[in-house]
mmCIF file of C-alpha atoms and ligand atoms in Angstrom:
data_model
loop_
_atom_site.group_PDB
_atom_site.id
_atom_site.type_symbol
_atom_site.label_atom_id
_atom_site.label_comp_id
_atom_site.label_asym_id
_atom_site.label_seq_id
_atom_site.Cartn_x
_atom_site.Cartn_y
_atom_site.Cartn_z
ATOM 1 C CA MET A 1 20.471 -4.333 17.250
ATOM 2 C CA GLU A 2 19.715 -8.026 16.873
ATOM 3 C CA LEU A 3 22.286 -10.356 15.369
ATOM 4 C CA GLN A 4 20.675 -12.588 12.759
ATOM 5 C CA LEU A 5 22.149 -15.480 10.833
ATOM 6 C CA GLU A 6 20.571 -17.485 8.052
ATOM 7 C CA THR A 7 22.367 -20.197 6.109
ATOM 8 C CA ALA A 8 21.329 -22.051 2.964
ATOM 9 C CA GLY A 9 22.913 -24.787 0.929
ATOM 10 C CA GLU A 10 22.953 -28.546 0.448
ATOM 11 C CA SER A 11 25.899 -30.838 1.126
ATOM 12 C CA HIS A 12 26.468 -31.584 -2.586
ATOM 13 C CA GLY A 13 24.859 -28.429 -4.012
ATOM 14 C CA PRO A 14 26.794 -25.648 -5.758
ATOM 15 C CA GLU A 15 27.582 -23.633 -2.612
ATOM 16 C CA LEU A 16 26.812 -22.747 0.978
ATOM 17 C CA THR A 17 25.524 -19.255 1.653
ATOM 18 C CA ALA A 18 25.340 -17.291 4.908
ATOM 19 C CA ILE A 19 23.773 -13.920 5.592
ATOM 20 C CA LEU A 20 24.797 -12.340 8.877
ATOM 21 C CA ALA A 21 23.093 -9.125 9.927
ATOM 22 C CA GLY A 22 23.837 -7.023 12.999
ATOM 23 C CA ILE A 23 27.638 -6.805 12.941
ATOM 24 C CA PRO A 24 28.517 -3.245 14.019
ATOM 25 C CA ALA A 25 30.124 -0.930 11.472
ATOM 26 C CA GLY A 26 33.876 -0.750 11.910
ATOM 27 C CA ALA A 27 34.288 -4.330 13.153
ATOM 28 C CA PRO A 28 37.300 -5.991 11.515
ATOM 29 C CA VAL A 29 36.391 -8.735 9.024
ATOM 30 C CA THR A 30 39.502 -10.461 7.708
ATOM 31 C CA ALA A 31 39.082 -13.098 5.000
ATOM 32 C CA ALA A 32 42.344 -14.749 6.105
ATOM 33 C CA TYR A 33 40.960 -15.123 9.649
ATOM 34 C CA LEU A 34 37.736 -16.675 8.335
ATOM 35 C CA ASN A 35 39.668 -19.038 6.062
ATOM 36 C CA ALA A 36 41.930 -20.110 8.950
ATOM 37 C CA ARG A 37 38.841 -21.104 10.967
ATOM 38 C CA LEU A 38 37.434 -22.960 7.942
ATOM 39 C CA ALA A 39 40.745 -24.798 7.533
ATOM 40 C CA ALA A 40 40.734 -25.681 11.243
ATOM 41 C CA ARG A 41 37.222 -27.137 10.842
ATOM 42 C CA GLN A 42 38.470 -29.349 8.032
ATOM 43 C CA GLY A 43 41.462 -30.579 10.016
ATOM 44 C CA GLY A 44 41.235 -33.314 12.609
ATOM 45 C CA ALA A 45 41.264 -37.080 12.550
ATOM 46 C CA GLY A 46 38.301 -39.260 11.658
ATOM 47 C CA ALA A 47 37.032 -37.360 8.602
ATOM 48 C CA SER A 48 36.086 -38.980 5.302
ATOM 49 C CA PRO A 49 37.938 -38.318 2.009
ATOM 50 C CA ARG A 50 35.248 -35.693 1.298
ATOM 51 C CA GLN A 51 37.168 -33.358 3.598
ATOM 52 C CA ARG A 52 40.117 -33.498 1.253
ATOM 53 C CA THR A 53 37.853 -32.837 -1.725
ATOM 54 C CA GLU A 54 36.420 -29.691 -0.180
ATOM 55 C CA GLN A 55 38.980 -26.964 0.436
ATOM 56 C CA ASP A 56 36.808 -24.319 1.942
ATOM 57 C CA GLU A 57 37.457 -20.733 1.081
ATOM 58 C CA VAL A 58 35.066 -17.915 1.813
ATOM 59 C CA GLU A 59 33.942 -15.255 -0.625
ATOM 60 C CA ILE A 60 32.570 -12.104 1.034
ATOM 61 C CA THR A 61 30.051 -10.525 -1.325
ATOM 62 C CA ALA A 62 28.349 -7.874 0.809
ATOM 63 C CA GLY A 63 28.664 -5.809 3.981
ATOM 64 C CA VAL A 64 32.459 -5.512 4.142
ATOM 65 C CA ARG A 65 34.700 -2.778 2.730
ATOM 66 C CA ASP A 66 38.448 -2.443 3.205
ATOM 67 C CA GLY A 67 38.474 -5.204 5.829
ATOM 68 C CA ARG A 68 35.794 -3.555 8.005
ATOM 69 C CA ALA A 69 32.091 -4.289 8.413
ATOM 70 C CA THR A 70 29.979 -1.509 6.933
ATOM 71 C CA GLY A 71 27.016 -2.246 9.218
ATOM 72 C CA ASN A 72 25.025 -3.661 6.288
ATOM 73 C CA PRO A 73 24.152 -7.385 6.243
ATOM 74 C CA ILE A 74 27.219 -9.468 5.423
ATOM 75 C CA ALA A 75 26.888 -12.143 2.722
ATOM 76 C CA LEU A 76 29.265 -15.096 2.521
ATOM 77 C CA LYS A 77 29.662 -17.885 -0.005
ATOM 78 C CA ILE A 78 31.589 -21.127 0.260
ATOM 79 C CA ARG A 79 31.649 -23.083 -2.966
ATOM 80 C CA ASN A 80 31.408 -26.882 -2.901
ATOM 81 C CA ARG A 81 33.730 -28.898 -5.105
ATOM 82 C CA ASP A 82 31.517 -31.971 -4.948
ATOM 83 C CA THR A 83 28.389 -30.609 -6.627
ATOM 84 C CA THR A 84 26.787 -33.918 -7.593
ATOM 85 C CA TYR A 85 23.431 -33.285 -5.856
ATOM 86 C CA ALA A 86 21.347 -33.516 -9.038
ATOM 87 C CA HIS A 87 22.857 -36.905 -9.953
ATOM 88 C CA LEU A 88 22.964 -38.598 -6.561
ATOM 89 C CA PRO A 89 20.745 -41.671 -6.126
ATOM 90 C CA PRO A 90 17.526 -41.595 -4.072
ATOM 91 C CA VAL A 91 17.765 -42.764 -0.450
ATOM 92 C CA HIS A 92 15.007 -45.289 0.286
ATOM 93 C CA ALA A 93 16.664 -46.987 3.296
ATOM 94 C CA PRO A 94 16.848 -44.373 6.100
ATOM 95 C CA ARG A 95 19.808 -44.501 8.500
ATOM 96 C CA PRO A 96 18.923 -45.023 12.170
ATOM 97 C CA GLY A 97 20.044 -41.949 14.109
ATOM 98 C CA HIS A 98 19.946 -39.621 11.086
ATOM 99 C CA ALA A 99 17.242 -37.162 9.981
ATOM 100 C CA ASP A 100 16.323 -39.486 7.086
ATOM 101 C CA LEU A 101 13.267 -41.327 8.445
ATOM 102 C CA ALA A 102 11.523 -38.548 10.351
ATOM 103 C CA GLY A 103 12.352 -36.052 7.595
ATOM 104 C CA ALA A 104 11.065 -38.255 4.768
ATOM 105 C CA LEU A 105 7.880 -39.184 6.645
ATOM 106 C CA ASN A 106 7.321 -35.541 7.547
ATOM 107 C CA ARG A 107 7.439 -34.543 3.881
ATOM 108 C CA GLY A 108 5.525 -37.604 2.692
ATOM 109 C CA LEU A 109 8.483 -38.893 0.651
ATOM 110 C CA SER A 110 9.949 -42.361 0.140
ATOM 111 C CA ASP A 111 13.282 -40.744 -0.876
ATOM 112 C CA ALA A 112 15.170 -38.993 1.940
ATOM 113 C CA ARG A 113 17.779 -37.379 -0.349
ATOM 114 C CA ASP A 114 16.538 -33.779 -0.002
ATOM 115 C CA VAL A 115 16.345 -34.197 3.772
ATOM 116 C CA LEU A 116 19.832 -35.550 4.304
ATOM 117 C CA GLU A 117 21.450 -33.082 1.913
ATOM 118 C CA ARG A 118 20.398 -30.268 4.249
ATOM 119 C CA ALA A 119 20.664 -32.193 7.539
ATOM 120 C CA SER A 120 24.329 -32.865 6.650
ATOM 121 C CA ALA A 121 27.016 -31.325 8.819
ATOM 122 C CA ARG A 122 28.512 -29.819 5.674
ATOM 123 C CA GLU A 123 26.277 -26.835 6.599
ATOM 124 C CA THR A 124 28.517 -26.145 9.585
ATOM 125 C CA ALA A 125 31.112 -24.628 7.220
ATOM 126 C CA ALA A 126 28.725 -21.692 6.730
ATOM 127 C CA ARG A 127 28.242 -21.295 10.481
ATOM 128 C CA VAL A 128 31.979 -21.471 11.111
ATOM 129 C CA ALA A 129 32.575 -18.642 8.616
ATOM 130 C CA ALA A 130 29.839 -16.510 10.213
ATOM 131 C CA GLY A 131 31.059 -17.455 13.692
ATOM 132 C CA ALA A 132 34.574 -16.356 12.751
ATOM 133 C CA ILE A 133 33.188 -12.886 11.997
ATOM 134 C CA ALA A 134 31.520 -12.879 15.425
ATOM 135 C CA ALA A 135 34.752 -14.094 17.080
ATOM 136 C CA GLU A 136 36.820 -11.419 15.355
ATOM 137 C CA CYS A 137 34.380 -8.738 16.519
ATOM 138 C CA LEU A 138 34.411 -10.152 20.067
ATOM 139 C CA GLU A 139 38.210 -10.167 20.074
ATOM 140 C CA ALA A 140 38.160 -6.470 19.177
ATOM 141 C CA LEU A 141 36.028 -6.059 22.327
ATOM 142 C CA GLY A 142 38.395 -8.101 24.530
ATOM 143 C CA VAL A 143 36.328 -11.318 24.519
ATOM 144 C CA HIS A 144 38.125 -14.525 23.473
ATOM 145 C CA VAL A 145 36.498 -17.853 22.643
ATOM 146 C CA LEU A 146 38.163 -21.267 22.356
ATOM 147 C CA GLY A 147 36.666 -24.675 21.559
ATOM 148 C CA HIS A 148 38.529 -27.938 22.185
ATOM 149 C CA THR A 149 37.870 -31.663 22.349
ATOM 150 C CA VAL A 150 37.713 -33.131 25.854
ATOM 151 C CA ALA A 151 36.648 -36.721 25.144
ATOM 152 C CA LEU A 152 36.469 -39.033 22.161
ATOM 153 C CA GLY A 153 34.869 -42.462 22.226
ATOM 154 C CA GLY A 154 34.987 -42.363 26.032
ATOM 155 C CA VAL A 155 38.723 -41.502 26.164
ATOM 156 C CA ASP A 156 39.549 -38.345 28.143
ATOM 157 C CA VAL A 157 41.714 -36.109 25.932
ATOM 158 C CA GLY A 158 40.966 -32.874 27.790
ATOM 159 C CA GLY A 159 43.670 -30.501 29.000
ATOM 160 C CA ALA A 160 43.684 -27.344 31.071
ATOM 161 C CA VAL A 161 42.801 -24.073 29.341
ATOM 162 C CA ASP A 162 45.177 -21.431 30.663
ATOM 163 C CA ASP A 163 44.698 -17.660 30.568
ATOM 164 C CA ASP A 164 46.450 -17.280 27.219
ATOM 165 C CA LEU A 165 43.697 -18.508 24.918
ATOM 166 C CA GLU A 166 45.734 -17.635 21.816
ATOM 167 C CA ALA A 167 48.513 -20.018 22.891
ATOM 168 C CA CYS A 168 45.868 -22.667 23.605
ATOM 169 C CA ARG A 169 44.398 -22.104 20.141
ATOM 170 C CA ALA A 170 47.771 -22.773 18.488
ATOM 171 C CA ARG A 171 48.138 -26.009 20.483
ATOM 172 C CA ARG A 172 44.528 -26.953 19.699
ATOM 173 C CA ASP A 173 44.974 -26.349 15.967
ATOM 174 C CA ALA A 174 48.137 -28.496 15.938
ATOM 175 C CA SER A 175 46.356 -31.447 17.592
ATOM 176 C CA ALA A 176 44.854 -34.155 15.372
ATOM 177 C CA LEU A 177 41.859 -34.229 17.706
ATOM 178 C CA HIS A 178 41.765 -30.473 18.456
ATOM 179 C CA ALA A 179 42.488 -31.485 22.033
ATOM 180 C CA LEU A 180 44.706 -29.978 24.740
ATOM 181 C CA GLY A 181 45.312 -33.257 26.586
ATOM 182 C CA SER A 182 48.542 -35.255 26.770
ATOM 183 C CA ALA A 183 50.071 -36.815 23.639
ATOM 184 C CA GLU A 184 49.568 -40.255 25.270
ATOM 185 C CA ALA A 185 45.845 -39.719 25.762
ATOM 186 C CA VAL A 186 45.469 -38.418 22.200
ATOM 187 C CA ASP A 187 47.308 -41.502 20.891
ATOM 188 C CA VAL A 188 44.930 -43.812 22.749
ATOM 189 C CA ALA A 189 41.966 -42.004 21.189
ATOM 190 C CA LEU A 190 43.575 -42.062 17.728
ATOM 191 C CA ASP A 191 44.019 -45.832 18.041
ATOM 192 C CA LEU A 192 40.332 -46.042 18.827
ATOM 193 C CA VAL A 193 39.525 -44.019 15.691
ATOM 194 C CA ALA A 194 41.688 -46.365 13.587
ATOM 195 C CA GLN A 195 40.008 -49.404 15.137
ATOM 196 C CA ALA A 196 36.490 -48.019 14.583
ATOM 197 C CA LYS A 197 37.431 -47.280 10.972
ATOM 198 C CA ARG A 198 38.583 -50.864 10.433
ATOM 199 C CA GLU A 199 35.351 -52.120 11.939
ATOM 200 C CA GLY A 200 33.154 -49.785 9.875
ATOM 201 C CA ASP A 201 31.938 -48.042 13.009
ATOM 202 C CA THR A 202 31.673 -44.473 14.318
ATOM 203 C CA LEU A 203 32.548 -42.589 17.520
ATOM 204 C CA GLY A 204 31.093 -39.695 19.494
ATOM 205 C CA GLY A 205 32.617 -37.429 22.093
ATOM 206 C CA ILE A 206 32.515 -34.216 24.084
ATOM 207 C CA VAL A 207 33.815 -30.730 23.283
ATOM 208 C CA GLU A 208 34.190 -27.717 25.561
ATOM 209 C CA VAL A 209 34.055 -24.022 24.750
ATOM 210 C CA VAL A 210 35.646 -21.445 27.056
ATOM 211 C CA ALA A 211 35.110 -17.693 26.699
ATOM 212 C CA THR A 212 37.122 -15.110 28.637
ATOM 213 C CA GLY A 213 36.663 -11.351 28.994
ATOM 214 C CA VAL A 214 32.866 -11.627 28.834
ATOM 215 C CA PRO A 215 31.251 -8.559 30.432
ATOM 216 C CA VAL A 216 29.130 -9.131 33.544
ATOM 217 C CA GLY A 217 25.367 -9.219 32.962
ATOM 218 C CA LEU A 218 24.957 -10.647 29.461
ATOM 219 C CA GLY A 219 21.584 -12.365 29.295
ATOM 220 C CA GLY A 220 19.244 -11.749 32.202
ATOM 221 C CA HIS A 221 17.344 -13.545 34.942
ATOM 222 C CA GLU A 222 13.996 -11.979 34.038
ATOM 223 C CA ARG A 223 12.575 -14.413 31.484
ATOM 224 C CA PRO A 224 13.614 -17.795 30.099
ATOM 225 C CA GLU A 225 14.137 -16.175 26.684
ATOM 226 C CA THR A 226 16.527 -13.535 27.984
ATOM 227 C CA LYS A 227 18.924 -15.955 29.679
ATOM 228 C CA LEU A 228 22.394 -16.386 28.222
ATOM 229 C CA SER A 229 22.239 -20.024 29.353
ATOM 230 C CA THR A 230 19.096 -20.568 27.232
ATOM 231 C CA GLY A 231 20.774 -19.094 24.153
ATOM 232 C CA LEU A 232 24.022 -21.026 24.560
ATOM 233 C CA ALA A 233 22.190 -24.307 25.082
ATOM 234 C CA ALA A 234 20.062 -23.697 21.989
ATOM 235 C CA ALA A 235 23.085 -22.692 19.906
ATOM 236 C CA LEU A 236 24.964 -25.874 20.821
ATOM 237 C CA MET A 237 21.927 -28.167 20.584
ATOM 238 C CA GLY A 238 21.375 -26.720 17.119
ATOM 239 C CA VAL A 239 24.593 -28.280 15.845
ATOM 240 C CA GLN A 240 24.160 -31.556 13.970
ATOM 241 C CA ALA A 241 24.497 -34.709 16.154
ATOM 242 C CA VAL A 242 24.670 -32.862 19.501
ATOM 243 C CA LYS A 243 22.579 -34.681 22.119
ATOM 244 C CA GLY A 244 23.560 -32.952 25.352
ATOM 245 C CA VAL A 245 24.786 -29.598 26.660
ATOM 246 C CA GLU A 246 26.068 -28.639 30.080
ATOM 247 C CA ILE A 247 27.248 -25.417 31.680
ATOM 248 C CA GLY A 248 30.009 -25.464 34.298
ATOM 249 C CA ARG A 249 29.786 -28.653 36.362
ATOM 250 C CA GLY A 250 26.492 -29.402 34.613
ATOM 251 C CA PHE A 251 25.133 -32.905 35.222
ATOM 252 C CA ALA A 252 27.837 -33.710 37.786
ATOM 253 C CA SER A 253 26.613 -30.844 39.995
ATOM 254 C CA ALA A 254 23.393 -32.774 40.636
ATOM 255 C CA ALA A 255 25.298 -35.204 42.865
ATOM 256 C CA LEU A 256 27.083 -32.534 44.923
ATOM 257 C CA ARG A 257 25.986 -30.609 48.000
ATOM 258 C CA GLY A 258 25.425 -26.881 47.835
ATOM 259 C CA THR A 259 28.330 -26.318 50.206
ATOM 260 C CA GLU A 260 30.610 -28.278 47.877
ATOM 261 C CA LEU A 261 29.501 -26.767 44.595
ATOM 262 C CA HIS A 262 28.868 -23.063 44.772
ATOM 263 C CA ASP A 263 31.639 -20.588 44.022
ATOM 264 C CA THR A 264 32.163 -18.469 47.122
ATOM 265 C CA ILE A 265 32.202 -14.671 46.845
ATOM 266 C CA VAL A 266 35.498 -13.290 48.067
ATOM 267 C CA PRO A 267 36.161 -9.636 49.031
ATOM 268 C CA THR A 268 38.777 -7.630 47.127
ATOM 269 C CA ALA A 269 39.857 -3.978 47.159
ATOM 270 C CA LEU A 270 37.184 -1.283 47.359
ATOM 271 C CA GLY A 271 35.922 -0.476 43.864
ATOM 272 C CA GLU A 272 37.008 -3.851 42.468
ATOM 273 C CA LEU A 273 34.519 -6.592 41.649
ATOM 274 C CA PRO A 274 34.476 -9.332 44.307
ATOM 275 C CA ALA A 275 36.581 -12.393 43.417
ATOM 276 C CA ARG A 276 35.160 -15.923 43.275
ATOM 277 C CA GLY A 277 36.365 -19.045 45.023
ATOM 278 C CA GLY A 278 36.049 -21.172 41.853
ATOM 279 C CA ASN A 279 34.125 -21.414 38.609
ATOM 280 C CA GLU A 280 31.864 -24.442 38.996
ATOM 281 C CA ALA A 281 29.007 -22.291 37.648
ATOM 282 C CA GLY A 282 30.796 -22.008 34.292
ATOM 283 C CA GLY A 283 30.554 -18.221 34.353
ATOM 284 C CA ILE A 284 26.760 -18.108 34.413
ATOM 285 C CA GLU A 285 24.492 -17.528 37.429
ATOM 286 C CA GLY A 286 20.794 -16.692 37.161
ATOM 287 C CA GLY A 287 21.071 -16.933 33.383
ATOM 288 C CA MET A 288 23.632 -14.083 33.350
ATOM 289 C CA SER A 289 27.354 -13.923 32.741
ATOM 290 C CA ASN A 290 29.025 -13.255 36.090
ATOM 291 C CA GLY A 291 32.421 -12.107 34.814
ATOM 292 C CA GLN A 292 34.105 -15.514 35.195
ATOM 293 C CA PRO A 293 35.111 -17.495 32.097
ATOM 294 C CA ILE A 294 32.097 -19.076 30.386
ATOM 295 C CA VAL A 295 32.531 -22.867 30.246
ATOM 296 C CA VAL A 296 30.049 -24.939 28.203
ATOM 297 C CA ARG A 297 30.218 -28.482 26.887
ATOM 298 C CA ALA A 298 28.415 -30.361 24.148
ATOM 299 C CA ALA A 299 28.106 -34.131 23.718
ATOM 300 C CA MET A 300 28.019 -35.522 20.182
ATOM 301 C CA LYS A 301 26.561 -38.928 19.381
ATOM 302 C CA PRO A 302 28.497 -41.315 17.128
ATOM 303 C CA LEU A 303 27.695 -40.488 13.486
ATOM 304 C CA ALA A 304 24.605 -42.181 12.125
ATOM 305 C CA THR A 305 26.165 -43.510 8.936
ATOM 306 C CA VAL A 306 27.957 -46.723 9.853
ATOM 307 C CA ARG A 307 29.629 -48.818 7.203
ATOM 308 C CA ALA A 308 28.509 -51.886 9.112
ATOM 309 C CA ALA A 309 24.993 -50.832 8.065
ATOM 310 C CA LEU A 310 22.263 -50.887 10.727
ATOM 311 C CA PRO A 311 18.891 -52.540 10.101
ATOM 312 C CA SER A 312 16.357 -50.373 8.279
ATOM 313 C CA VAL A 313 13.301 -50.559 6.071
ATOM 314 C CA ASP A 314 12.790 -49.758 2.371
ATOM 315 C CA LEU A 315 10.361 -46.834 2.436
ATOM 316 C CA ARG A 316 8.768 -47.988 -0.858
ATOM 317 C CA THR A 317 8.019 -51.556 0.149
ATOM 318 C CA GLY A 318 8.270 -51.735 3.954
ATOM 319 C CA GLU A 319 10.751 -54.615 3.637
ATOM 320 C CA ALA A 320 13.748 -55.078 5.911
ATOM 321 C CA VAL A 321 16.962 -53.789 4.276
ATOM 322 C CA PRO A 322 20.322 -52.519 5.533
ATOM 323 C CA ALA A 323 20.463 -48.726 5.972
ATOM 324 C CA ARG A 324 22.012 -46.833 3.096
ATOM 325 C CA VAL A 325 25.703 -46.073 3.588
ATOM 326 C CA GLU A 326 26.271 -42.469 2.572
ATOM 327 C CA ARG A 327 29.725 -41.674 3.906
ATOM 328 C CA SER A 328 32.680 -42.924 5.844
ATOM 329 C CA ASP A 329 33.499 -40.312 8.512
ATOM 330 C CA VAL A 330 34.481 -42.196 11.681
ATOM 331 C CA THR A 331 33.985 -39.180 13.911
ATOM 332 C CA ALA A 332 33.225 -35.476 13.590
ATOM 333 C CA VAL A 333 34.161 -34.587 17.172
ATOM 334 C CA PRO A 334 37.359 -32.640 16.278
ATOM 335 C CA ARG A 335 35.233 -30.711 13.752
ATOM 336 C CA LEU A 336 32.636 -30.054 16.449
ATOM 337 C CA ALA A 337 35.289 -28.311 18.595
ATOM 338 C CA ILE A 338 35.617 -25.638 15.882
ATOM 339 C CA VAL A 339 31.895 -25.495 15.119
ATOM 340 C CA ALA A 340 30.987 -25.166 18.810
ATOM 341 C CA GLU A 341 33.477 -22.303 19.159
ATOM 342 C CA ALA A 342 31.757 -20.585 16.224
ATOM 343 C CA VAL A 343 28.186 -20.946 17.485
ATOM 344 C CA VAL A 344 29.166 -19.840 20.999
ATOM 345 C CA ALA A 345 30.880 -16.749 19.522
ATOM 346 C CA LEU A 346 27.703 -15.955 17.580
ATOM 347 C CA GLU A 347 25.537 -16.342 20.676
ATOM 348 C CA LEU A 348 27.829 -14.248 22.877
ATOM 349 C CA LEU A 349 27.917 -11.484 20.271
ATOM 350 C CA ARG A 350 24.113 -11.666 19.980
ATOM 351 C CA HIS A 351 23.904 -10.919 23.708
ATOM 352 C CA VAL A 352 26.558 -8.199 23.520
ATOM 353 C CA ARG A 353 24.507 -6.527 20.763
ATOM 354 C CA ARG A 354 21.285 -6.833 22.813
ATOM 355 C CA ARG A 355 22.860 -5.501 25.997
ATOM 356 C CA PHE A 356 25.061 -2.734 24.627
ATOM 357 C CA GLY A 357 23.509 -1.743 21.261
ATOM 358 C CA GLY A 358 25.488 0.719 19.153
ATOM 359 C CA ALA A 359 25.808 1.296 15.421
ATOM 360 C CA HIS A 360 29.618 1.367 15.336
ATOM 361 C CA LEU A 361 32.190 -0.833 17.076
ATOM 362 C CA GLU A 362 33.355 2.229 19.037
ATOM 363 C CA ASP A 363 29.803 2.703 20.417
ATOM 364 C CA VAL A 364 29.854 -0.878 21.695
ATOM 365 C CA ARG A 365 33.293 -0.378 23.256
ATOM 366 C CA ALA A 366 32.181 2.831 24.973
ATOM 367 C CA ALA A 367 28.982 1.212 26.275
ATOM 368 C CA ILE A 368 30.932 -1.728 27.763
ATOM 369 C CA ALA A 369 33.425 0.683 29.389
ATOM 370 C CA ALA A 370 30.580 2.771 30.860
ATOM 371 C CA HIS A 371 28.932 -0.387 32.217
ATOM 372 C CA ARG A 372 32.218 -1.435 33.880
ATOM 373 C CA ALA A 373 32.654 2.037 35.397
ATOM 374 C CA ARG A 374 29.111 1.955 36.784
ATOM 375 C CA MET A 375 29.680 -1.472 38.373
ATOM 376 C CA ARG A 376 32.834 -0.201 40.052
ATOM 377 C CA ALA A 377 30.991 2.907 41.265
ATOM 378 C CA THR A 378 28.330 0.643 42.818
ATOM 379 C CA LEU A 379 31.026 -1.097 44.812
ATOM 380 C CA ALA A 380 32.694 2.121 45.999
ATOM 381 C CA PRO A 381 29.913 4.647 46.368
HETATM 382 C C1 EPS B 401 28.245 -35.417 5.946
HETATM 383 C C2 EPS B 401 28.709 -36.404 5.127
HETATM 384 C C3 EPS B 401 30.069 -36.403 4.579
HETATM 385 C C4 EPS B 401 30.924 -35.440 5.360
HETATM 386 C C5 EPS B 401 30.192 -34.128 5.389
HETATM 387 C C6 EPS B 401 29.018 -34.246 6.270
HETATM 388 O O1 EPS B 401 30.034 -35.979 3.260
HETATM 389 P P1 EPS B 401 29.991 -37.043 2.050
HETATM 390 O O2 EPS B 401 28.706 -37.743 2.178
HETATM 391 O O3 EPS B 401 30.053 -36.202 0.796
HETATM 392 O O4 EPS B 401 31.209 -37.923 2.231
HETATM 393 O O5 EPS B 401 32.225 -35.353 4.856
HETATM 394 O O6 EPS B 401 31.001 -33.124 5.924
HETATM 395 C C7 EPS B 401 31.580 -32.251 5.094
HETATM 396 C C8 EPS B 401 31.725 -32.397 3.790
HETATM 397 C C9 EPS B 401 32.053 -31.055 5.801
HETATM 398 O O7 EPS B 401 32.618 -30.175 5.151
HETATM 399 O O8 EPS B 401 31.826 -30.992 7.017
HETATM 400 C C10 EPS B 401 26.912 -35.547 6.556
HETATM 401 O O9 EPS B 401 26.065 -36.292 6.054
HETATM 402 O O10 EPS B 401 26.678 -34.933 7.615
#
């Protein structure tokens, strides 16, 4: 069974829509859980007043009965409060760094409005709702996923993720930056956000997603398309404004020696999986999950709409003009922490569905248990 997600909707249109197919029958789908994730996405410092206008609440219109997935495609709606799309002015001065110029040229338009309405990160609300369904299903299978901010505007706000991901989630949700770092570090970054706001500028940053309880062998080494690493990178690169993805030590591993980097394989009791000397691989070797926590990071560029407008060109006349100023978010990095968690949950569940199949949640559970038993039998023949 293949997990499939499609979203539709413009930033200032009537609503966002998501259709998610491939959730096994019997999986819990709790509107309150989805709405909590949507509220988390809207929290966080650096957002424009638009975030207070929109108070996202999901409406589940298909595929769920009595709080359980039926196995039919699930349909979700999130209504927009700002529905001014039809009356918004044309955008003739594309913003450097945004989809405006390439999108308008691609469609042969001098008005980028239709491009930016869909390129907008407002769409991520739909993916967060769908990702919350994936995360709830994964939790029922013993897999937990947590996203958090590790850097903002070059300030390190990262903190250790301990084994209790639920406790980390509560701390993350209470943080203005969705970060687990010290209060001092968060304050330094918040000052930076305030300063950038005063100066009409924007900030980027880095988020990390950790997943625990992931069965060994998701993905596969056989083909580029089957690799879990390929899917996770694509899922994260598919989020608006993400310019880089790394797994485990990622780019830093390029400067290390093999003897320094690789996680040693350590014997344990007969019939138990070998332990590992570390997790520099970020839980993925050969494109497969290796049973260690998955650790992936995504880098977000500073938002393209800067109040101190960058130089641009009027697409009707070719004359130099300042880029159109469409919004005043200073940073969307805290939002990205929640969005990244959602897209990683979707990708992990996609691989669980591919590897273990099953029409009902209990089938998936049984298949994972059988796989674990077979691995143990391999180690103690
Ligand atoms: C966005 C522009 C802003 C953001 C919006 C994404 O909207 P507006 O132009 O209406 O101020 O607030 O994000 C959201 C509304 C959201 O829910 O994430 C953009 O162009 O990407």
